Amino acid sequence: MSVGRTGEPPAAPATPADGADPHRWWGLVVIALAQLMVVLDATIVNIALPSAQHALHMSDGNRQWVITAYTLAFGGLLLLGGRIADLIGRRRGFVIGLAGFAVASALGGAATGSGMLFGARALQGAFAALLAPSALSLLTTTFTDPRERGKAFGIYGALAGSGSAIGFIVGGLLTEYLNWRWCLYVNVPIAIAAVLGALALLHDRPGHTDVRLDVPGAVLGCGGLVAIVYGFSEAEPRGWTDPLVLALFAAGVLLLTAFVRWQARAPSPLLPLHIIRDRDRAGCFLTMMLAVIGMFGLFLFMTYYLQDILGYSPVRAGLAFLPLTAAIITGSTQISARLLHRVAPRLLMVPGMLLAAAGLLLLTRMTVHSTYTGEILPALLLLGLGMGLTFMPVFATATSGVAPRDAGVTSATVNTSQQVGGSIGTALLNTVATTSSAGYIAAHLRNPAGRATVVPAGVVHGYTVAIGWAAVVILLAGLVAGLMVTAEAPGYGTPADAPVPESVP
């Protein structure tokens, strides 16, 4: 834009404003380093999981808790973490989150049993739920000049967005050349460096003592999610009709229903219900959750398939995921970003989900003899492009046009739906895969001599069945986007008469 709102010429090139923190760009490095650690941790452990499962003697049904314990705590407590950061101060919340994350990582690395590792991962997620909103808030308050803020958010987003790719590579290197435990230990020096940098470089106003914490809401919401995910986990050894499994599902539904009712009358609700009453916004939240249900399960299965079936080393398995990350970035930045203000968001989301479903359906043809370049790579590229096409309009539509007071909670709700989807998807699809594998092996294993061929074939059969169900969920996400997200281009861009969200990049 060449002129300001009142017609005056644009200001001179950006210079540090009076009173601006001279160390703010070094502060950005600290903030981005912390966010990179949180994002990286979601993928670095995936590559290490086969080694960790073998070392700690986890069952196939319980291994998913290494992933879901983290995502459940992170997603379930994210809204509460943002409130706590407002109450105690953003820098203090940032430092406490870093320190707690480091301690939890050290406990996980030193785990002597699966229960200790699961608990450490949940603790990591809880501190990440405080760290992530504190980091974003500090970035917003550190860079007050609009032009500097845009540049800072660009750097922050690029570093955070590369976390998944870095996680795959670093996870492979650490697992292969050191030990799977170093995939957790590596967070300790990073967190220490970030804490020292935060104490020296970051500044913040005191916390708001009038902020009220919705602890009952957090307990009801997290309790309901844990009950449902635990029910999916127990369905593998007990069966879907077992009384305990049905009781867990019923308890989860009751707790989540109570959560919604409580949010309607809580004095300071975690999730103000008027945010999800908007049809477009609710459609985006649901689309995101369903899309991630399909994608997170794939990460788990492909990690085991590449290492245990195809015999890839951890490093090679990590590198095998990079085309997926590159395709997501390409779909987001080169396709969705260019079309974002020209077409309705569902015209990006629906084709994106169809592409992603096509990629998953290709993977249902996997066998123990499949090749990476001939069958796996094309499917990963299709899945990545589809997710990239979808994620960008989901975030843009969900966060556009909200009042400044709701910008933070709206952005956090998108991320919460992402983490919750990952938790449910990993638990559900892992149960489908393990039960399908067990059924196949029981039906085809005629004598012990055939075990060497039947068991790998049964394992892959379980993966393909679960991936087929993931494709169904992805198609459901496309249906939701097509029916619920009705905003027209450029209607989902922030309209001129709507308040601009101050804390959303």
Coordinates of C-alpha atoms in Angstrom, one line a residue:
M1 CA 0.0 0.0 0.0
S2 CA 1.5 3.4 -1.0
V3 CA -0.4 5.7 1.3
G4 CA -1.5 5.6 4.9
R5 CA -5.1 5.6 6.0
T6 CA -5.4 9.4 6.1
G7 CA -3.7 9.9 2.7
E8 CA -0.2 10.8 4.0
P9 CA 2.8 9.3 2.3
P10 CA 4.3 6.2 3.9
A11 CA 6.7 6.6 6.8
A12 CA 10.4 6.4 6.4
P13 CA 12.1 3.1 6.5
A14 CA 11.7 1.3 9.7
T15 CA 14.0 2.3 12.5
P16 CA 14.0 1.3 16.1
A17 CA 11.2 3.1 17.8
D18 CA 12.0 5.3 20.8
G19 CA 12.3 3.0 23.8
A20 CA 12.4 -0.1 21.7
D21 CA 14.4 -3.0 23.1
P22 CA 17.8 -2.9 21.4
H23 CA 18.2 -6.7 21.9
R24 CA 14.8 -7.6 20.5
W25 CA 16.2 -9.5 17.5
W26 CA 18.3 -11.6 19.8
G27 CA 15.2 -12.1 21.9
L28 CA 13.5 -13.4 18.7
V29 CA 16.2 -16.0 18.4
V30 CA 15.4 -17.2 22.0
I31 CA 11.6 -17.3 21.4
A32 CA 12.0 -19.1 18.0
L33 CA 14.5 -21.6 19.6
A34 CA 11.9 -22.5 22.3
Q35 CA 9.1 -22.9 19.7
L36 CA 11.4 -25.0 17.5
M37 CA 12.0 -27.3 20.4
V38 CA 8.2 -27.8 21.0
V39 CA 7.5 -28.5 17.4
L40 CA 10.5 -30.7 16.9
D41 CA 9.6 -32.9 19.8
A42 CA 6.4 -34.0 18.1
T43 CA 8.4 -35.8 15.3
I44 CA 11.8 -36.5 16.8
V45 CA 10.3 -39.2 19.0
N46 CA 8.5 -40.9 16.1
I47 CA 11.8 -42.0 14.6
A48 CA 13.0 -43.2 18.0
L49 CA 9.8 -45.1 18.9
P50 CA 10.7 -48.6 17.5
S51 CA 14.0 -48.5 19.5
A52 CA 12.3 -47.3 22.6
Q53 CA 9.5 -49.9 22.3
H54 CA 12.1 -52.7 22.1
A55 CA 14.2 -51.3 25.0
L56 CA 11.2 -50.8 27.4
H57 CA 9.2 -53.8 26.3
M58 CA 6.1 -51.9 25.3
S59 CA 3.2 -53.8 23.7
D60 CA 2.0 -52.8 20.3
G61 CA -1.2 -51.6 21.9
N62 CA 0.5 -49.3 24.4
R63 CA 3.3 -47.8 22.2
Q64 CA 0.9 -45.1 21.0
W65 CA 1.0 -43.5 24.5
V66 CA 4.5 -42.2 23.8
I67 CA 2.8 -39.9 21.2
T68 CA -0.7 -39.4 22.7
A69 CA 0.4 -38.6 26.2
Y70 CA 2.3 -35.6 24.8
T71 CA -0.4 -34.4 22.4
L72 CA -3.3 -35.0 24.9
A73 CA -1.6 -32.9 27.6
F74 CA -0.5 -30.2 25.1
G75 CA -3.8 -29.9 23.4
G76 CA -6.0 -30.3 26.5
L77 CA -4.1 -27.7 28.6
L78 CA -3.2 -25.2 25.9
L79 CA -6.1 -22.8 26.6
L80 CA -5.4 -23.0 30.3
G81 CA -1.7 -22.4 29.7
G82 CA -2.5 -19.2 27.9
R83 CA -4.5 -18.0 30.9
I84 CA -1.7 -18.9 33.3
A85 CA 0.8 -16.9 31.2
D86 CA -1.5 -13.9 31.4
L87 CA -1.8 -14.3 35.2
I88 CA 1.9 -14.8 36.1
G89 CA 3.5 -12.8 33.3
R90 CA 4.6 -14.0 29.9
R91 CA 8.3 -14.1 30.5
R92 CA 7.8 -15.9 33.8
G93 CA 5.5 -18.4 32.1
F94 CA 8.1 -18.8 29.3
V95 CA 10.9 -19.6 31.7
I96 CA 8.8 -21.9 33.8
G97 CA 7.6 -23.7 30.7
L98 CA 11.2 -24.1 29.4
A99 CA 12.5 -25.3 32.8
G100 CA 9.6 -27.8 33.2
F101 CA 10.0 -29.1 29.7
A102 CA 13.7 -29.7 30.3
V103 CA 13.1 -31.6 33.5
A104 CA 10.4 -33.7 31.9
S105 CA 12.7 -34.5 28.9
A106 CA 15.4 -35.6 31.3
L107 CA 13.0 -37.9 33.1
G108 CA 11.8 -39.3 29.8
G109 CA 15.4 -40.0 28.7
A110 CA 16.2 -41.7 31.9
A111 CA 12.9 -43.8 31.9
T112 CA 13.4 -47.3 33.2
G113 CA 9.9 -48.5 32.2
S114 CA 7.1 -47.6 29.8
G115 CA 5.0 -46.0 32.6
M116 CA 7.8 -43.6 33.5
L117 CA 8.2 -42.6 29.8
F118 CA 4.5 -42.1 29.3
G119 CA 4.3 -39.9 32.4
A120 CA 7.3 -37.8 31.3
R121 CA 5.8 -37.3 27.9
A122 CA 2.6 -36.1 29.5
L123 CA 4.6 -33.7 31.7
Q124 CA 6.4 -32.4 28.6
G125 CA 3.0 -31.7 27.0
A126 CA 1.8 -29.9 30.1
F127 CA 4.8 -27.5 30.1
A128 CA 4.6 -27.1 26.4
A129 CA 1.0 -25.9 26.9
L130 CA 2.4 -23.1 29.0
L131 CA 5.5 -22.4 26.9
A132 CA 3.8 -22.1 23.4
P133 CA 1.3 -19.3 24.2
S134 CA 3.9 -17.5 26.3
A135 CA 6.3 -17.5 23.4
L136 CA 3.7 -16.2 21.0
S137 CA 2.6 -13.5 23.4
L138 CA 6.2 -12.4 24.0
L139 CA 6.8 -12.1 20.3
T140 CA 3.7 -9.9 20.0
T141 CA 4.7 -7.6 22.8
T142 CA 8.4 -7.5 21.9
F143 CA 7.8 -6.3 18.3
T144 CA 5.3 -3.4 18.4
D145 CA 6.2 -1.8 15.0
P146 CA 3.9 -3.3 12.4
R147 CA 6.7 -3.8 9.8
E148 CA 9.1 -5.3 12.3
R149 CA 6.3 -7.5 13.7
G150 CA 5.6 -8.9 10.2
K151 CA 9.3 -9.7 9.7
A152 CA 9.6 -11.3 13.1
F153 CA 6.5 -13.5 12.6
G154 CA 7.9 -14.6 9.2
I155 CA 11.2 -15.7 10.8
Y156 CA 9.3 -17.3 13.7
G157 CA 6.9 -19.2 11.4
A158 CA 9.8 -20.4 9.1
L159 CA 11.7 -21.8 12.1
A160 CA 8.7 -23.4 13.7
G161 CA 7.4 -24.8 10.4
S162 CA 10.8 -26.5 9.7
G163 CA 10.6 -28.2 13.1
S164 CA 9.0 -31.4 11.8
A165 CA 11.6 -31.9 9.1
I166 CA 14.4 -31.1 11.5
G167 CA 12.8 -33.6 14.0
F168 CA 12.9 -36.4 11.5
I169 CA 16.6 -35.9 10.6
V170 CA 17.8 -35.2 14.2
G171 CA 15.7 -38.1 15.5
G172 CA 17.3 -40.5 13.0
L173 CA 20.9 -39.3 13.7
L174 CA 20.5 -39.4 17.5
T175 CA 18.9 -42.8 17.5
E176 CA 21.3 -44.4 15.0
Y177 CA 24.6 -43.0 16.3
L178 CA 23.9 -42.5 20.0
N179 CA 20.7 -43.8 21.6
W180 CA 16.9 -43.3 21.4
R181 CA 17.1 -41.6 24.9
W182 CA 19.1 -38.7 23.4
C183 CA 16.0 -37.7 21.4
L184 CA 14.7 -36.6 24.8
Y185 CA 18.0 -35.5 26.4
V186 CA 18.7 -33.1 23.5
N187 CA 15.9 -30.8 24.8
V188 CA 17.9 -30.2 28.0
P189 CA 20.8 -28.1 26.6
I190 CA 18.4 -26.3 24.2
A191 CA 16.1 -25.4 27.1
I192 CA 19.0 -24.2 29.3
A193 CA 20.3 -22.0 26.6
A194 CA 16.8 -20.5 26.0
V195 CA 16.2 -19.9 29.7
L196 CA 19.5 -18.0 30.0
G197 CA 18.7 -16.0 26.9
A198 CA 15.2 -15.2 28.2
L199 CA 16.5 -13.9 31.5
A200 CA 19.0 -11.7 29.8
L201 CA 17.2 -10.5 26.7
L202 CA 13.4 -10.7 27.2
H203 CA 11.3 -8.2 29.1
D204 CA 7.7 -8.1 30.0
R205 CA 5.1 -6.3 32.0
P206 CA 3.9 -8.0 35.3
G207 CA 1.1 -10.4 35.1
H208 CA -2.6 -9.5 35.3
T209 CA -3.7 -10.4 38.8
D210 CA -7.4 -10.1 37.8
V211 CA -7.2 -13.1 35.4
R212 CA -9.3 -16.0 36.6
L213 CA -8.3 -19.6 35.8
D214 CA -11.0 -22.0 34.7
V215 CA -9.7 -25.0 36.5
P216 CA -13.0 -27.0 36.4
G217 CA -13.1 -26.5 32.7
A218 CA -9.6 -27.8 32.2
V219 CA -10.3 -30.9 34.4
L220 CA -13.6 -31.7 32.6
G221 CA -12.1 -31.2 29.1
C222 CA -8.9 -33.1 29.7
G223 CA -10.6 -35.8 31.6
G224 CA -13.1 -36.4 28.8
L225 CA -10.3 -36.6 26.2
V226 CA -8.2 -38.9 28.3
A227 CA -11.1 -41.3 28.9
I228 CA -11.9 -41.5 25.2
V229 CA -8.3 -42.1 24.2
Y230 CA -7.8 -44.6 27.0
G231 CA -10.9 -46.4 25.7
F232 CA -9.4 -46.7 22.2
S233 CA -6.2 -48.0 23.8
E234 CA -8.0 -50.7 25.9
A235 CA -10.1 -51.8 22.9
E236 CA -7.1 -53.5 21.5
P237 CA -6.6 -56.1 24.3
R238 CA -10.2 -56.3 25.5
G239 CA -12.4 -55.8 22.5
W240 CA -14.7 -53.0 21.5
T241 CA -17.7 -54.4 23.5
D242 CA -15.8 -54.9 26.8
P243 CA -17.6 -53.2 29.7
L244 CA -14.5 -51.2 30.7
V245 CA -14.1 -49.9 27.2
L246 CA -17.8 -48.9 26.9
A247 CA -17.6 -47.3 30.4
L248 CA -14.6 -45.2 29.3
F249 CA -16.3 -44.0 26.2
A250 CA -19.5 -43.1 28.1
A251 CA -17.4 -41.3 30.8
G252 CA -15.6 -39.4 28.1
V253 CA -18.8 -38.3 26.4
L254 CA -20.4 -37.3 29.8
L255 CA -17.3 -35.3 30.8
L256 CA -17.1 -33.4 27.5
T257 CA -20.8 -32.7 27.7
A258 CA -20.3 -31.3 31.1
F259 CA -17.4 -29.3 29.8
V260 CA -19.6 -27.6 27.2
R261 CA -22.4 -26.9 29.7
W262 CA -19.8 -25.4 32.1
Q263 CA -18.3 -23.2 29.5
A264 CA -21.8 -21.7 28.9
R265 CA -21.9 -20.4 32.5
A266 CA -18.3 -20.2 33.7
P267 CA -17.2 -16.7 34.7
S268 CA -14.0 -16.9 32.7
P269 CA -14.4 -19.8 30.3
L270 CA -11.5 -21.5 28.7
L271 CA -13.4 -21.7 25.4
P272 CA -16.1 -18.9 25.0
L273 CA -18.9 -20.7 23.1
H274 CA -19.6 -17.8 20.8
I275 CA -16.3 -18.6 19.1
I276 CA -17.5 -22.0 17.9
R277 CA -21.1 -20.9 17.2
D278 CA -19.8 -19.3 14.0
R279 CA -20.5 -21.9 11.2
D280 CA -17.3 -21.2 9.3
R281 CA -15.1 -21.2 12.4
A282 CA -16.6 -24.4 13.7
G283 CA -16.2 -26.1 10.3
C284 CA -12.5 -25.2 10.3
F285 CA -12.0 -26.6 13.8
L286 CA -13.7 -29.8 12.9
T287 CA -11.9 -30.1 9.5
M288 CA -8.5 -29.6 11.2
M289 CA -9.2 -32.3 13.8
L290 CA -10.4 -34.8 11.3
A291 CA -7.5 -34.1 8.9
V292 CA -4.9 -34.6 11.6
I293 CA -6.6 -37.8 12.8
G294 CA -5.6 -39.3 9.5
M295 CA -2.1 -37.9 9.3
F296 CA -0.8 -38.6 12.8
G297 CA -1.7 -42.3 12.5
L298 CA 0.3 -42.5 9.3
F299 CA 3.4 -41.1 10.9
L300 CA 3.3 -44.0 13.5
F301 CA 2.7 -46.7 10.9
M302 CA 5.2 -45.5 8.3
T303 CA 7.9 -45.2 11.0
Y304 CA 7.5 -48.9 11.8
Y305 CA 7.0 -49.9 8.2
L306 CA 10.2 -48.3 7.0
Q307 CA 12.4 -49.5 9.9
D308 CA 10.9 -52.9 10.7
I309 CA 9.6 -54.1 7.3
L310 CA 11.9 -52.4 4.8
G311 CA 14.9 -52.5 7.1
Y312 CA 15.7 -48.8 6.9
S313 CA 18.1 -47.3 9.4
P314 CA 16.7 -44.5 11.7
V315 CA 18.5 -41.9 9.6
R316 CA 17.2 -43.2 6.3
A317 CA 13.7 -43.4 7.8
G318 CA 13.9 -39.8 8.9
L319 CA 15.1 -38.7 5.4
A320 CA 12.2 -40.7 3.8
F321 CA 9.7 -38.4 5.5
L322 CA 11.3 -35.2 4.1
P323 CA 9.3 -35.2 0.8
L324 CA 6.1 -35.2 2.9
T325 CA 7.3 -32.1 4.7
A326 CA 8.4 -30.4 1.5
A327 CA 5.0 -31.1 -0.1
I328 CA 3.2 -29.6 2.8
I329 CA 5.3 -26.4 2.6
T330 CA 4.8 -26.3 -1.1
G331 CA 1.0 -26.7 -0.9
S332 CA 0.8 -24.0 1.8
T333 CA 3.2 -21.4 0.4
Q334 CA 3.0 -21.8 -3.3
I335 CA -0.6 -22.8 -3.9
S336 CA -2.8 -21.9 -1.0
A337 CA -1.1 -18.7 -0.2
R338 CA -1.3 -17.5 -3.8
L339 CA -5.0 -18.4 -4.1
L340 CA -6.1 -17.5 -0.6
H341 CA -7.7 -14.2 -1.5
R342 CA -9.1 -15.3 -4.9
V343 CA -11.1 -18.4 -4.2
A344 CA -13.5 -19.5 -1.4
P345 CA -11.6 -21.4 1.3
R346 CA -13.6 -24.6 0.7
L347 CA -12.4 -24.7 -2.9
L348 CA -8.9 -25.2 -1.4
M349 CA -9.9 -27.4 1.5
V350 CA -12.0 -29.9 -0.4
P351 CA -9.5 -30.7 -3.2
G352 CA -6.8 -30.8 -0.5
M353 CA -8.6 -33.5 1.4
L354 CA -9.3 -35.4 -1.8
L355 CA -5.6 -35.4 -2.7
A356 CA -4.7 -36.5 0.8
A357 CA -7.2 -39.3 0.7
A358 CA -5.9 -40.4 -2.6
G359 CA -2.4 -40.6 -1.1
L360 CA -3.6 -42.7 1.8
L361 CA -5.5 -45.0 -0.6
L362 CA -2.3 -45.6 -2.5
L363 CA -0.7 -46.7 0.7
T364 CA -3.4 -49.3 1.3
R365 CA -1.7 -51.3 -1.5
M366 CA 1.6 -51.6 0.5
T367 CA 3.1 -55.1 0.9
V368 CA 6.2 -56.4 2.5
H369 CA 7.9 -56.1 -0.9
S370 CA 6.8 -52.5 -1.8
T371 CA 9.5 -50.0 -2.9
Y372 CA 9.9 -46.5 -1.6
T373 CA 10.2 -44.7 -4.9
G374 CA 7.6 -46.7 -6.7
E375 CA 4.8 -46.8 -4.1
I376 CA 5.6 -44.9 -0.9
L377 CA 7.0 -41.6 -2.3
P378 CA 4.0 -40.8 -4.6
A379 CA 1.6 -41.3 -1.8
L380 CA 3.6 -39.1 0.6
L381 CA 3.7 -36.3 -2.0
L382 CA -0.1 -36.5 -2.6
L383 CA -0.8 -36.5 1.2
G384 CA 1.6 -33.5 1.8
L385 CA 0.2 -31.4 -1.0
G386 CA -3.4 -32.1 0.2
M387 CA -2.5 -31.1 3.8
G388 CA -0.7 -28.0 2.6
L389 CA -3.7 -27.0 0.6
T390 CA -6.0 -27.4 3.6
F391 CA -4.0 -26.1 6.6
M392 CA -3.5 -22.6 5.2
P393 CA -7.2 -21.7 4.5
V394 CA -8.2 -23.4 7.8
F395 CA -6.0 -21.1 9.9
A396 CA -6.9 -18.1 7.8
T397 CA -10.7 -18.7 8.0
A398 CA -10.7 -19.6 11.6
T399 CA -8.8 -16.6 12.8
S400 CA -10.2 -13.9 10.5
G401 CA -12.5 -11.1 11.7
V402 CA -12.4 -12.0 15.4
A403 CA -12.4 -9.4 18.0
P404 CA -8.9 -8.6 19.6
R405 CA -10.0 -10.1 22.9
D406 CA -10.8 -13.4 21.2
A407 CA -7.8 -13.6 18.8
G408 CA -5.6 -15.5 21.2
V409 CA -8.2 -18.0 22.3
T410 CA -9.3 -18.6 18.7
S411 CA -5.8 -19.3 17.5
A412 CA -5.2 -21.6 20.5
T413 CA -8.4 -23.4 19.7
V414 CA -7.2 -24.2 16.2
N415 CA -4.0 -25.7 17.7
T416 CA -6.0 -27.5 20.3
S417 CA -8.1 -29.2 17.6
Q418 CA -4.9 -30.2 15.9
Q419 CA -3.4 -31.8 19.0
V420 CA -6.7 -33.5 20.0
G421 CA -7.1 -34.9 16.5
G422 CA -3.5 -36.3 16.7
S423 CA -4.3 -37.9 20.1
I424 CA -7.5 -39.6 18.9
G425 CA -6.1 -40.6 15.6
T426 CA -3.0 -42.2 17.0
A427 CA -4.9 -44.2 19.6
L428 CA -7.8 -45.2 17.4
L429 CA -5.7 -46.2 14.3
N430 CA -3.1 -48.0 16.3
T431 CA -5.8 -50.1 17.9
V432 CA -7.3 -50.8 14.4
A433 CA -3.9 -51.8 13.1
T434 CA -2.9 -54.1 16.0
T435 CA -6.3 -55.9 16.1
S436 CA -6.3 -56.4 12.3
S437 CA -2.7 -57.7 12.4
A438 CA -3.6 -60.2 15.2
G439 CA -6.6 -61.4 13.3
Y440 CA -4.7 -61.9 10.1
I441 CA -1.8 -63.8 11.8
A442 CA -4.3 -66.0 13.7
A443 CA -6.1 -66.9 10.4
H444 CA -3.0 -67.6 8.3
L445 CA -0.4 -69.0 10.7
R446 CA -0.8 -72.8 10.1
N447 CA 2.5 -73.9 11.6
P448 CA 5.5 -72.3 13.4
A449 CA 7.7 -72.7 10.3
G450 CA 5.6 -70.1 8.5
R451 CA 5.9 -67.4 11.2
A452 CA 8.8 -65.6 9.4
T453 CA 6.6 -64.8 6.4
V454 CA 3.1 -64.6 8.0
V455 CA 3.9 -62.2 10.8
P456 CA 5.4 -59.4 8.6
A457 CA 2.6 -59.8 6.2
G458 CA 0.1 -59.6 9.0
V459 CA 1.7 -56.5 10.4
V460 CA 1.6 -54.7 7.0
H461 CA -2.0 -55.9 6.6
G462 CA -2.9 -54.2 9.9
Y463 CA -1.2 -51.0 8.7
T464 CA -3.1 -50.9 5.4
V465 CA -6.5 -51.5 7.1
A466 CA -5.8 -48.6 9.5
I467 CA -4.6 -46.4 6.7
G468 CA -7.8 -47.2 4.8
W469 CA -9.9 -46.0 7.8
A470 CA -7.7 -42.9 7.9
A471 CA -8.6 -42.2 4.3
V472 CA -12.3 -42.4 5.2
V473 CA -11.7 -39.9 8.0
I474 CA -9.9 -37.6 5.6
L475 CA -12.8 -37.8 3.1
L476 CA -15.2 -36.9 6.0
A477 CA -13.0 -33.9 6.7
G478 CA -13.5 -32.8 3.1
L479 CA -17.3 -33.3 3.4
V480 CA -17.3 -31.2 6.6
A481 CA -15.3 -28.4 4.8
G482 CA -17.6 -28.5 1.8
L483 CA -20.8 -28.3 3.8
M484 CA -19.9 -26.1 6.8
V485 CA -17.3 -23.6 5.5
T486 CA -19.4 -21.3 3.4
A487 CA -17.3 -18.1 3.4
E488 CA -16.7 -16.6 0.0
A489 CA -13.6 -15.1 -1.3
P490 CA -12.4 -12.6 -0.1
G491 CA -14.9 -12.7 2.7
Y492 CA -12.7 -14.8 4.9
G493 CA -10.0 -12.1 4.8
T494 CA -10.3 -9.6 7.6
P495 CA -13.0 -7.2 6.4
A496 CA -12.4 -3.5 6.7
D497 CA -15.1 -3.0 9.3
A498 CA -14.0 -5.9 11.5
P499 CA -11.4 -5.6 14.3
V500 CA -8.0 -6.9 13.3
P501 CA -6.7 -9.7 15.5
E502 CA -3.7 -8.3 17.3
S503 CA -2.1 -11.5 18.4
V504 CA -2.4 -13.6 15.3
P505 CA 0.4 -13.3 12.7

